[in-house]
GROMACS .gro file of C-alpha atoms in nm:
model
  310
    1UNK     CA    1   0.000   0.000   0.000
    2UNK     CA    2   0.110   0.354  -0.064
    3UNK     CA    3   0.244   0.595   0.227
    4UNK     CA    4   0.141   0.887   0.037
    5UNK     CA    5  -0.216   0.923   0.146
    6UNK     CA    6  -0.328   1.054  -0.246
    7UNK     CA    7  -0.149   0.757  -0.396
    8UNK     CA    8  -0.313   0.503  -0.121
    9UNK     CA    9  -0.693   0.703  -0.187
   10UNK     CA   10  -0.597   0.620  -0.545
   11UNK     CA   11  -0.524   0.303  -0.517
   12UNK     CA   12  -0.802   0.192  -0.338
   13UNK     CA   13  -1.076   0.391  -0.522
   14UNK     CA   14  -0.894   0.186  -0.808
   15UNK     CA   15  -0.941  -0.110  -0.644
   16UNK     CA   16  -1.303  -0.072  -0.560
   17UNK     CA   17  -1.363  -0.005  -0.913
   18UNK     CA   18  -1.235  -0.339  -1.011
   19UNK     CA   19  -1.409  -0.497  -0.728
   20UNK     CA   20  -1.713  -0.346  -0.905
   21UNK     CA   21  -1.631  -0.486  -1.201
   22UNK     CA   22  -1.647  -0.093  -1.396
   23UNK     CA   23  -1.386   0.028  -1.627
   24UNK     CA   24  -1.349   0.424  -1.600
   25UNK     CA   25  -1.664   0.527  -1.811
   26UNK     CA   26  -1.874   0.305  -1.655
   27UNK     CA   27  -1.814   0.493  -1.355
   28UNK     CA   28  -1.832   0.846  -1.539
   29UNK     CA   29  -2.162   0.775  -1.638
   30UNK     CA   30  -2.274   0.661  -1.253
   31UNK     CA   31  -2.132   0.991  -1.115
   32UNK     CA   32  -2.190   1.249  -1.416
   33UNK     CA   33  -2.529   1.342  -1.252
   34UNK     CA   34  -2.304   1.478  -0.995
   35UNK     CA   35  -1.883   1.531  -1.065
   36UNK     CA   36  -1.710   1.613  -1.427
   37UNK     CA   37  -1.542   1.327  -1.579
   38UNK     CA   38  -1.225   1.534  -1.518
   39UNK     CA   39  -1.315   1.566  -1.098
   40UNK     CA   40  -1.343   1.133  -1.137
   41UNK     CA   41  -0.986   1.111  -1.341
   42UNK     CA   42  -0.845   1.299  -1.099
   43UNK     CA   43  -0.950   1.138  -0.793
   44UNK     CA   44  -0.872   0.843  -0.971
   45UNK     CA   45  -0.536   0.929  -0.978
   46UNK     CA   46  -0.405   1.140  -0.767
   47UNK     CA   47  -0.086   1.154  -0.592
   48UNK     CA   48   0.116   1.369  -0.422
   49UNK     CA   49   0.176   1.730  -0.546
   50UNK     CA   50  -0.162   1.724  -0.776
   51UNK     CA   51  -0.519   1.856  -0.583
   52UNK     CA   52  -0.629   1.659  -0.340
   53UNK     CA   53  -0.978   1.586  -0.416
   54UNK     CA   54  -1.274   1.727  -0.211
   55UNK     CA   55  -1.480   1.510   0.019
   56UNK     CA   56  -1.796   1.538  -0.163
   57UNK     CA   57  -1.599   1.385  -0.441
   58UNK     CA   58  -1.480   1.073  -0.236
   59UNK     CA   59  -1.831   1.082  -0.123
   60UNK     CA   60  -2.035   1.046  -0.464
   61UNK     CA   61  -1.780   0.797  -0.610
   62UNK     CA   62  -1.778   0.571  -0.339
   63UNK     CA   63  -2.201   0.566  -0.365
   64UNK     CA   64  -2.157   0.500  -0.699
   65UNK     CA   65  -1.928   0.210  -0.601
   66UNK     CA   66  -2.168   0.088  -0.310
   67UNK     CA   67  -1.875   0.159  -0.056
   68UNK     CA   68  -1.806   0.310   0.319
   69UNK     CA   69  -1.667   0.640   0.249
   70UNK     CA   70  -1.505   0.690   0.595
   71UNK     CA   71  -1.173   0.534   0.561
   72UNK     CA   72  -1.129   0.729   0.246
   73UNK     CA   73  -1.196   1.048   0.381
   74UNK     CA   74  -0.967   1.003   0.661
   75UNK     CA   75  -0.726   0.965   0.352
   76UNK     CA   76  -0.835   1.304   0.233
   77UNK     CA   77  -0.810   1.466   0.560
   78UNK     CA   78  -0.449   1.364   0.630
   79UNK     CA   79  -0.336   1.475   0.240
   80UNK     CA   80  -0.518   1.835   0.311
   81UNK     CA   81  -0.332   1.842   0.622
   82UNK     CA   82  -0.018   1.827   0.414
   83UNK     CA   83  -0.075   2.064   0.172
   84UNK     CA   84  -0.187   2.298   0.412
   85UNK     CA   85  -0.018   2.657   0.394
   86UNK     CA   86  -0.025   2.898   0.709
   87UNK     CA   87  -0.060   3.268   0.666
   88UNK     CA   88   0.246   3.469   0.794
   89UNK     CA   89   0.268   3.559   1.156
   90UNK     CA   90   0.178   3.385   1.501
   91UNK     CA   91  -0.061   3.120   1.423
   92UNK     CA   92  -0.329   3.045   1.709
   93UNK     CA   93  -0.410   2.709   1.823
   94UNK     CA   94  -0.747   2.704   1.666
   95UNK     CA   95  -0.644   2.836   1.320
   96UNK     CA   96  -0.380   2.528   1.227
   97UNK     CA   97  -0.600   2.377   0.954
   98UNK     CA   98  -0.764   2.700   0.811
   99UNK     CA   99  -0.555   2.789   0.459
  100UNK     CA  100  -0.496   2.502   0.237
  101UNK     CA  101  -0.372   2.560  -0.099
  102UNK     CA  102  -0.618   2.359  -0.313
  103UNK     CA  103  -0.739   2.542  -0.595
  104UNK     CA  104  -1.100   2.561  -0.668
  105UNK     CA  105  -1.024   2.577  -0.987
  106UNK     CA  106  -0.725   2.653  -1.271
  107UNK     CA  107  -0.738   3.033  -1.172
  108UNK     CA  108  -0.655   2.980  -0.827
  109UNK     CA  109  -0.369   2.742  -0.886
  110UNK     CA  110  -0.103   3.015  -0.974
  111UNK     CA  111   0.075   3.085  -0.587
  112UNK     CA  112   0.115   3.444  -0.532
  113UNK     CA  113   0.430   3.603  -0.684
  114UNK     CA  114   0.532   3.754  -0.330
  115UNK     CA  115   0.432   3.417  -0.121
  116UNK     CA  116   0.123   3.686   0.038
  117UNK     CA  117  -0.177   3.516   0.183
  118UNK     CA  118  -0.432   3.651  -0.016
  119UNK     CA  119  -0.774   3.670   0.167
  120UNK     CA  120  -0.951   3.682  -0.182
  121UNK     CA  121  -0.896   3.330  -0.252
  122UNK     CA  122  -1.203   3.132  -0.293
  123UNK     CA  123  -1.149   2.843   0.014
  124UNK     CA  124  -0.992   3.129   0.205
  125UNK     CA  125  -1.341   3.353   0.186
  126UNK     CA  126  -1.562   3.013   0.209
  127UNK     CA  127  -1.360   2.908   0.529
  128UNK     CA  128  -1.463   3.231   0.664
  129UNK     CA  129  -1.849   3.093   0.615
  130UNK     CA  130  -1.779   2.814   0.791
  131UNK     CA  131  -1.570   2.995   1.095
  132UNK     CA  132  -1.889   3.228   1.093
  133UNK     CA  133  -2.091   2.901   1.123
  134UNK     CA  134  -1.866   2.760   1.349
  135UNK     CA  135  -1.887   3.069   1.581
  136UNK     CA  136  -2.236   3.085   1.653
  137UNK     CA  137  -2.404   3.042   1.968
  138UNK     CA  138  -2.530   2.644   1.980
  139UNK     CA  139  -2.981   2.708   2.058
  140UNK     CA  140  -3.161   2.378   2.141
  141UNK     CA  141  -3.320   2.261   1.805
  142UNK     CA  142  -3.683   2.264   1.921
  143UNK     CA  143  -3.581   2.681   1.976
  144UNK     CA  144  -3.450   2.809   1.698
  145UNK     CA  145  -3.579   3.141   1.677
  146UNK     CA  146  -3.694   3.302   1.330
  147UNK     CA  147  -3.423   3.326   1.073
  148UNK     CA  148  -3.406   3.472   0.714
  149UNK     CA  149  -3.450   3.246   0.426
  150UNK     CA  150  -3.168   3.056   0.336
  151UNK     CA  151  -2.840   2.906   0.517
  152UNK     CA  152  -2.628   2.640   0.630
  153UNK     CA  153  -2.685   2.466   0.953
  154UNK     CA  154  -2.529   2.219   1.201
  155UNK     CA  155  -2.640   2.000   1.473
  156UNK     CA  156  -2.462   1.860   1.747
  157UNK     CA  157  -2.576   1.520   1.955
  158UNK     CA  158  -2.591   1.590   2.358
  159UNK     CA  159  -2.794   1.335   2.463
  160UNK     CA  160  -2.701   0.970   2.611
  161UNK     CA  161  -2.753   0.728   2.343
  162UNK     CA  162  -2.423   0.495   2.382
  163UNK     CA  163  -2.406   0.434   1.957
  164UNK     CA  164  -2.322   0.846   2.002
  165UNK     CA  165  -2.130   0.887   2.328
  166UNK     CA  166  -1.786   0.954   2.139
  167UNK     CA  167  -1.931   1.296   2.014
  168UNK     CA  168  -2.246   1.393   2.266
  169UNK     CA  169  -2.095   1.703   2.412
  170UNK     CA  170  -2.315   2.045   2.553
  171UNK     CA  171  -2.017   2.209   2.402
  172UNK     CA  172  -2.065   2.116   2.065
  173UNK     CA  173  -1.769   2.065   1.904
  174UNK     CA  174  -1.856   1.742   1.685
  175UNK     CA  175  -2.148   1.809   1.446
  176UNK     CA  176  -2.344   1.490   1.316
  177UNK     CA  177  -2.467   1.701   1.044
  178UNK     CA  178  -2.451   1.948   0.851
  179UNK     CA  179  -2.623   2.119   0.582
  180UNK     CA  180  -2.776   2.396   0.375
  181UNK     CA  181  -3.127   2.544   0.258
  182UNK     CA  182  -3.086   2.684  -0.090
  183UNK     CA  183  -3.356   2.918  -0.269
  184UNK     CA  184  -3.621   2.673  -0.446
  185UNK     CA  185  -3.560   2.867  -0.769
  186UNK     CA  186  -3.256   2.812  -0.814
  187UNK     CA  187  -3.295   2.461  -1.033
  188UNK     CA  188  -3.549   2.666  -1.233
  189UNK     CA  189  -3.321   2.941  -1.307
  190UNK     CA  190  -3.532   3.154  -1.165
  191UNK     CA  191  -3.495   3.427  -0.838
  192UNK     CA  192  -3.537   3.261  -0.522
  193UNK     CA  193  -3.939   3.200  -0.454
  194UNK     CA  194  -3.858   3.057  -0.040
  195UNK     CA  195  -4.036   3.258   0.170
  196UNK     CA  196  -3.856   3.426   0.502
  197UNK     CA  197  -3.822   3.183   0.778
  198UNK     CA  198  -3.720   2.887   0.549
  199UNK     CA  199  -3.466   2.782   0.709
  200UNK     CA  200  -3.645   2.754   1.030
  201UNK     CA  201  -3.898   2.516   0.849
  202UNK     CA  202  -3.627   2.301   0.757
  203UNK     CA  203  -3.426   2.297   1.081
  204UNK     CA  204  -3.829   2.191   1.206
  205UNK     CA  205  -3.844   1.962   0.977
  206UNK     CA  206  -3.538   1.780   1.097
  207UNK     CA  207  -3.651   1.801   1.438
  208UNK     CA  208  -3.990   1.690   1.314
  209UNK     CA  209  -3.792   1.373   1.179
  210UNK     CA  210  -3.607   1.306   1.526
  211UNK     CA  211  -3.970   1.345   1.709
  212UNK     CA  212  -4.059   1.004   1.518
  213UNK     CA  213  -3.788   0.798   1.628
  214UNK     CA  214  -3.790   0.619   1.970
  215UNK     CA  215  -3.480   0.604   2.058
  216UNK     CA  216  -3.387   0.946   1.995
  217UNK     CA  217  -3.506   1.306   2.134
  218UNK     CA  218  -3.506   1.600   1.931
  219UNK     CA  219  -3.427   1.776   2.284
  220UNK     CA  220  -3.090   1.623   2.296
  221UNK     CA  221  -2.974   1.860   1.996
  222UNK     CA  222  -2.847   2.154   1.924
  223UNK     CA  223  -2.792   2.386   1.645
  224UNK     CA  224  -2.570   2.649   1.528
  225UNK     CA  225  -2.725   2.799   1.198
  226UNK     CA  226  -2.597   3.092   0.986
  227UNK     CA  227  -2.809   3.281   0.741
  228UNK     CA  228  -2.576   3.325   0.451
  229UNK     CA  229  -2.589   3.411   0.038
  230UNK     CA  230  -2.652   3.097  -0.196
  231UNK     CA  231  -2.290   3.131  -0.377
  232UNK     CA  232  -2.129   3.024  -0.055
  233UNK     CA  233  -2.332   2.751   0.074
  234UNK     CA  234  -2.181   2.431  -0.097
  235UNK     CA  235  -1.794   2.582  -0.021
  236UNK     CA  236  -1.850   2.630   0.334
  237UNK     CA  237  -2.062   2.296   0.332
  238UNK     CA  238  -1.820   2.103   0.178
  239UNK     CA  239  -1.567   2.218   0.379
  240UNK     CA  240  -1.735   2.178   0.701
  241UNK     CA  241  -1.829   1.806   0.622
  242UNK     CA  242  -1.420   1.742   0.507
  243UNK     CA  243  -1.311   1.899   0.829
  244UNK     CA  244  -1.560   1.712   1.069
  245UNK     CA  245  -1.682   1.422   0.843
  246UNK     CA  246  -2.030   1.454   1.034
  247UNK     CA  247  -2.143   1.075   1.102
  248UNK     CA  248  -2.543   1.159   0.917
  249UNK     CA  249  -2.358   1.277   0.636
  250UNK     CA  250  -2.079   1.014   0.539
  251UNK     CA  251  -2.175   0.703   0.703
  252UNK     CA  252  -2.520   0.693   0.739
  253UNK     CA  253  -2.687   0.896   0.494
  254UNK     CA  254  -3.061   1.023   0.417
  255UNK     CA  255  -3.164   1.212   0.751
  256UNK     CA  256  -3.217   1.519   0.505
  257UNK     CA  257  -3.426   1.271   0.281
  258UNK     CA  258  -3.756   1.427   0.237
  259UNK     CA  259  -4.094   1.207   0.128
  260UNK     CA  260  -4.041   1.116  -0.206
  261UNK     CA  261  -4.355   1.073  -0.302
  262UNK     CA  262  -4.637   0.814  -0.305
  263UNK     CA  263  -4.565   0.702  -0.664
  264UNK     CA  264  -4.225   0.668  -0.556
  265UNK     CA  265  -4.202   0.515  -0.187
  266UNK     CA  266  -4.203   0.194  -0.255
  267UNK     CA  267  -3.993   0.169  -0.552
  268UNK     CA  268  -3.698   0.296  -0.384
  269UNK     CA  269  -3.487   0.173  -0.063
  270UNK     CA  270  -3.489   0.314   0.246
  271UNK     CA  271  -3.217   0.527   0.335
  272UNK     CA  272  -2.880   0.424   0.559
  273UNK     CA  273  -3.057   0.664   0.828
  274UNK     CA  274  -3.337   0.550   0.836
  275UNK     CA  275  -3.240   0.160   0.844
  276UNK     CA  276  -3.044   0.290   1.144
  277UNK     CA  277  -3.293   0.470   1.272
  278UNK     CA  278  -3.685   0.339   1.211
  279UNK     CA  279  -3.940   0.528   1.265
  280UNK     CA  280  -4.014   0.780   1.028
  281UNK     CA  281  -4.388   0.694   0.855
  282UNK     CA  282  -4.305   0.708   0.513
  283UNK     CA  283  -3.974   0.532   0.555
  284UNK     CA  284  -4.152   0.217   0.645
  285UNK     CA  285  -4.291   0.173   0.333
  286UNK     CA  286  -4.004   0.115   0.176
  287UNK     CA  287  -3.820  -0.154   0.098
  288UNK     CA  288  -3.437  -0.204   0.303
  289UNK     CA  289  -3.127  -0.003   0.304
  290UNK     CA  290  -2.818  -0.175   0.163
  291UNK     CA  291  -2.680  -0.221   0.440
  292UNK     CA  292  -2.846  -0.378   0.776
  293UNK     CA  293  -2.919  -0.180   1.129
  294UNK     CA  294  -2.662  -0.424   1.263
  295UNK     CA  295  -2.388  -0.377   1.003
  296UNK     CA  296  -2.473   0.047   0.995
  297UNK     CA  297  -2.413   0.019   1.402
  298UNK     CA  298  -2.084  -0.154   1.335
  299UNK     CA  299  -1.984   0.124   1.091
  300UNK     CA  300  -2.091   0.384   1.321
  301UNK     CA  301  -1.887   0.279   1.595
  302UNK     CA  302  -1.567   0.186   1.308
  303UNK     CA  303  -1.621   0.619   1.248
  304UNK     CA  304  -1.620   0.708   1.539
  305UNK     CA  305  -1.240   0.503   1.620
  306UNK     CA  306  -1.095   0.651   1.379
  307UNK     CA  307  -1.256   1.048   1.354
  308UNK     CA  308  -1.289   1.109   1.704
  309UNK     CA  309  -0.958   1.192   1.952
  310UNK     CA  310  -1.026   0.967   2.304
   0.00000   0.00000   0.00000
C-alpha cells in the first residue's frame, strides 16, 4: 500500500472499481449526474503534489461504487493536512488547519508572486463561512428562533444514546450534520421564490424527523445555523463536512431525505438513516437499506475510532 495518502486514496478507489467490475466510463456515467469526468480522473489518480480531491468527491464515487466512504476520507483529511499553507505571523491554536492551498479551480492554482496570503482566494473567503458558522451560539433545536431564508446549519448530539457517546458534548464541538437550505428557484433558473423563515422550516423539519424515532429526542440537539448568500453555501458545506466528516452525512446517509412521493415510496430503498434509525412513517414503506441496522451500528462505531480523539 502507498504511504502517500493521495497515492493510497488512489489506489483503493482503483481497487473498488475493479471490485465493481467498472472500467473508467462506466463509472463516469454513474457519477456524471453529480462530478465532471475530469473531478473522477483525478481522484482516480491522484498523488502527491496534484489537488487533493474534495470530500464530496470521495463521497459520490464511493455511492456509486456501493462503498463506506469513511476510511477514504480520513485519507483526504491527512493529504489536506499536508498541503496545508499557514498565513504569515503567530498562528493560534485554533487556526492550524484554516488555509490550504487547493485550488477551486485553474485560476486559483497560480501561488502568489510575493508568497502573500491573499484573503480573496475562494477556500480562504468560504472558510470564513464556515468559521462564521462555526462561531455561533449552539440554541436547542426545538428553539431556533426566526431566521431569514436561506443558510447552512449544524447540529450537534448531547444526549445519552451509547451508539453516540464519542461525540455527545453540551459544548458542541462534533457536528453529526450538517447542511444547507438553498432558494427553491434556483434549479429553475429563476430568483429565489422561499419565503422568510425557510430555514427555520427546515431545521423543524429535521426536528420533526427526530420526534418520530424512539430512541432518539429531538431535545438532545443543538444547532448552530448561519443565514448566509446561496454562492457560498456548498464551499463552506463542503468544507465543514471534510473537516468534521459529520457521522449523518458520510456514514449513514438520508436524515435530510424528504418524502419522495407516493408514486415513488415503494420503488426505492430506504435510506442508511433510516435503516439505522426506524421510525419515520413514510420510511416504512419502503423496501431495506443496503446495508443492515446491525452492520450500519458496526460502521458507526468503526467512524467514530478513527474520527474522534479519546
Amino acid at each position: 500500500m502507498a504511504t502517500d495518502p493521495l497515492e493510497e486514496l488512489s489506489e483503493r478507489l482503483t481497487q473498488l472499481r475493479l471490485a465493481k467490475g467498472w472500467n473508467v466510463n462506466q463509472l463516469v456515467n454513474r457519477c456524471s449526474s453529480h462530478l465532471a469526468r475530469t473531478t473522477i480522473s483525478n481522484a482516480l489518480n491522484a498523488r502527491k503534489g496534484r489537488k487533493v480531491p474534495t470530500a464530496e468527491t470521495v463521497i459520490v464515487i464511493c455511492r456509486a461504487l456501493g462503498a463506506d466512504a469513511t476510511p477514504l476520507l480520513e485519507l483526504v483529511r491527512q493529504a489536506r493536512q499536508h498541503a496545508r499553507t499557514p498565513p504569515p505571523g503567530p498562528q493560534g491554536p485554533d487556526r492550524s488547519r484554516q488555509f490550504t492551498r487547493e485550488p477551486e479551480d485553474a485560476a486559483d492554482d497560480a501561488p502568489d508572486a510575493n508568497g502573500l496570503f491573499n484573503p480573496l482566494r475562494r477556500e480562504n473567503l468560504e472558510r470564513s463561512v464556515q468559521w462564521a458558522l462555526e462561531s455561533a451560539t449552539p440554541v436547542p433545536l426545538t428553539q431556533i428562533p426566526q431566521a431569514p431564508a436561506d443558510g447552512l446549519y449544524a447540529l450537534y448530539y448531547t444526549g445519552r444514546h451509547p451508539l453516540y457517546r464519542p461525540v455527545s458534548s453540551t459544548a458542541c464541538t462534533v457536528p453529526v450534520y450538517v447542511g444547507k437550505c438553498r432558494p427553491l428557484g434556483e434549479l429553475r433558473g429563476r430568483p429565489s421564490s422561499r419565503p422568510a423563515g425557510a430555514l427555520n422550516r427546515r431545521l423543524a423539519a429535521l426536528c420533526s424527523s427526530l420526534d418520530q424515532i424512539d430512541e432518539l429526542d429531538a431535545g438532545d440537539f443543538q444547532a448552530r445555523y448561519l443565514p448566509v448568500e446561496e454562492i457560498w453555501m456548498a464551499g463552506a458545506e463542503r468544507l465543514m463536512i471534510g473537516d468534521h466528516l459529520p457521522v449523518w452525512n458520510v456514514v449513514a446517509e438520508g436524515f435530510g431525505n424528504h418524502y419522495p412521493g407516493k408514486n415513488r415510496l415503494r420503488l426505492s430503498p430506504r435510506s442508511l438513516w433510516d435503516e439505522l434509525h426506524p421510525g419515520r412513517s413514510w420510511a416504512t414503506e419502503q423496501g431495506p437499506a443496503r446495508l443492515s441496522r446491525a452492520e450500519l451500528r458496526r460502521a458507526v462505531r468503526e467512524h467514530f475510532k478513527r474520527t474522534v480523539q479519546p
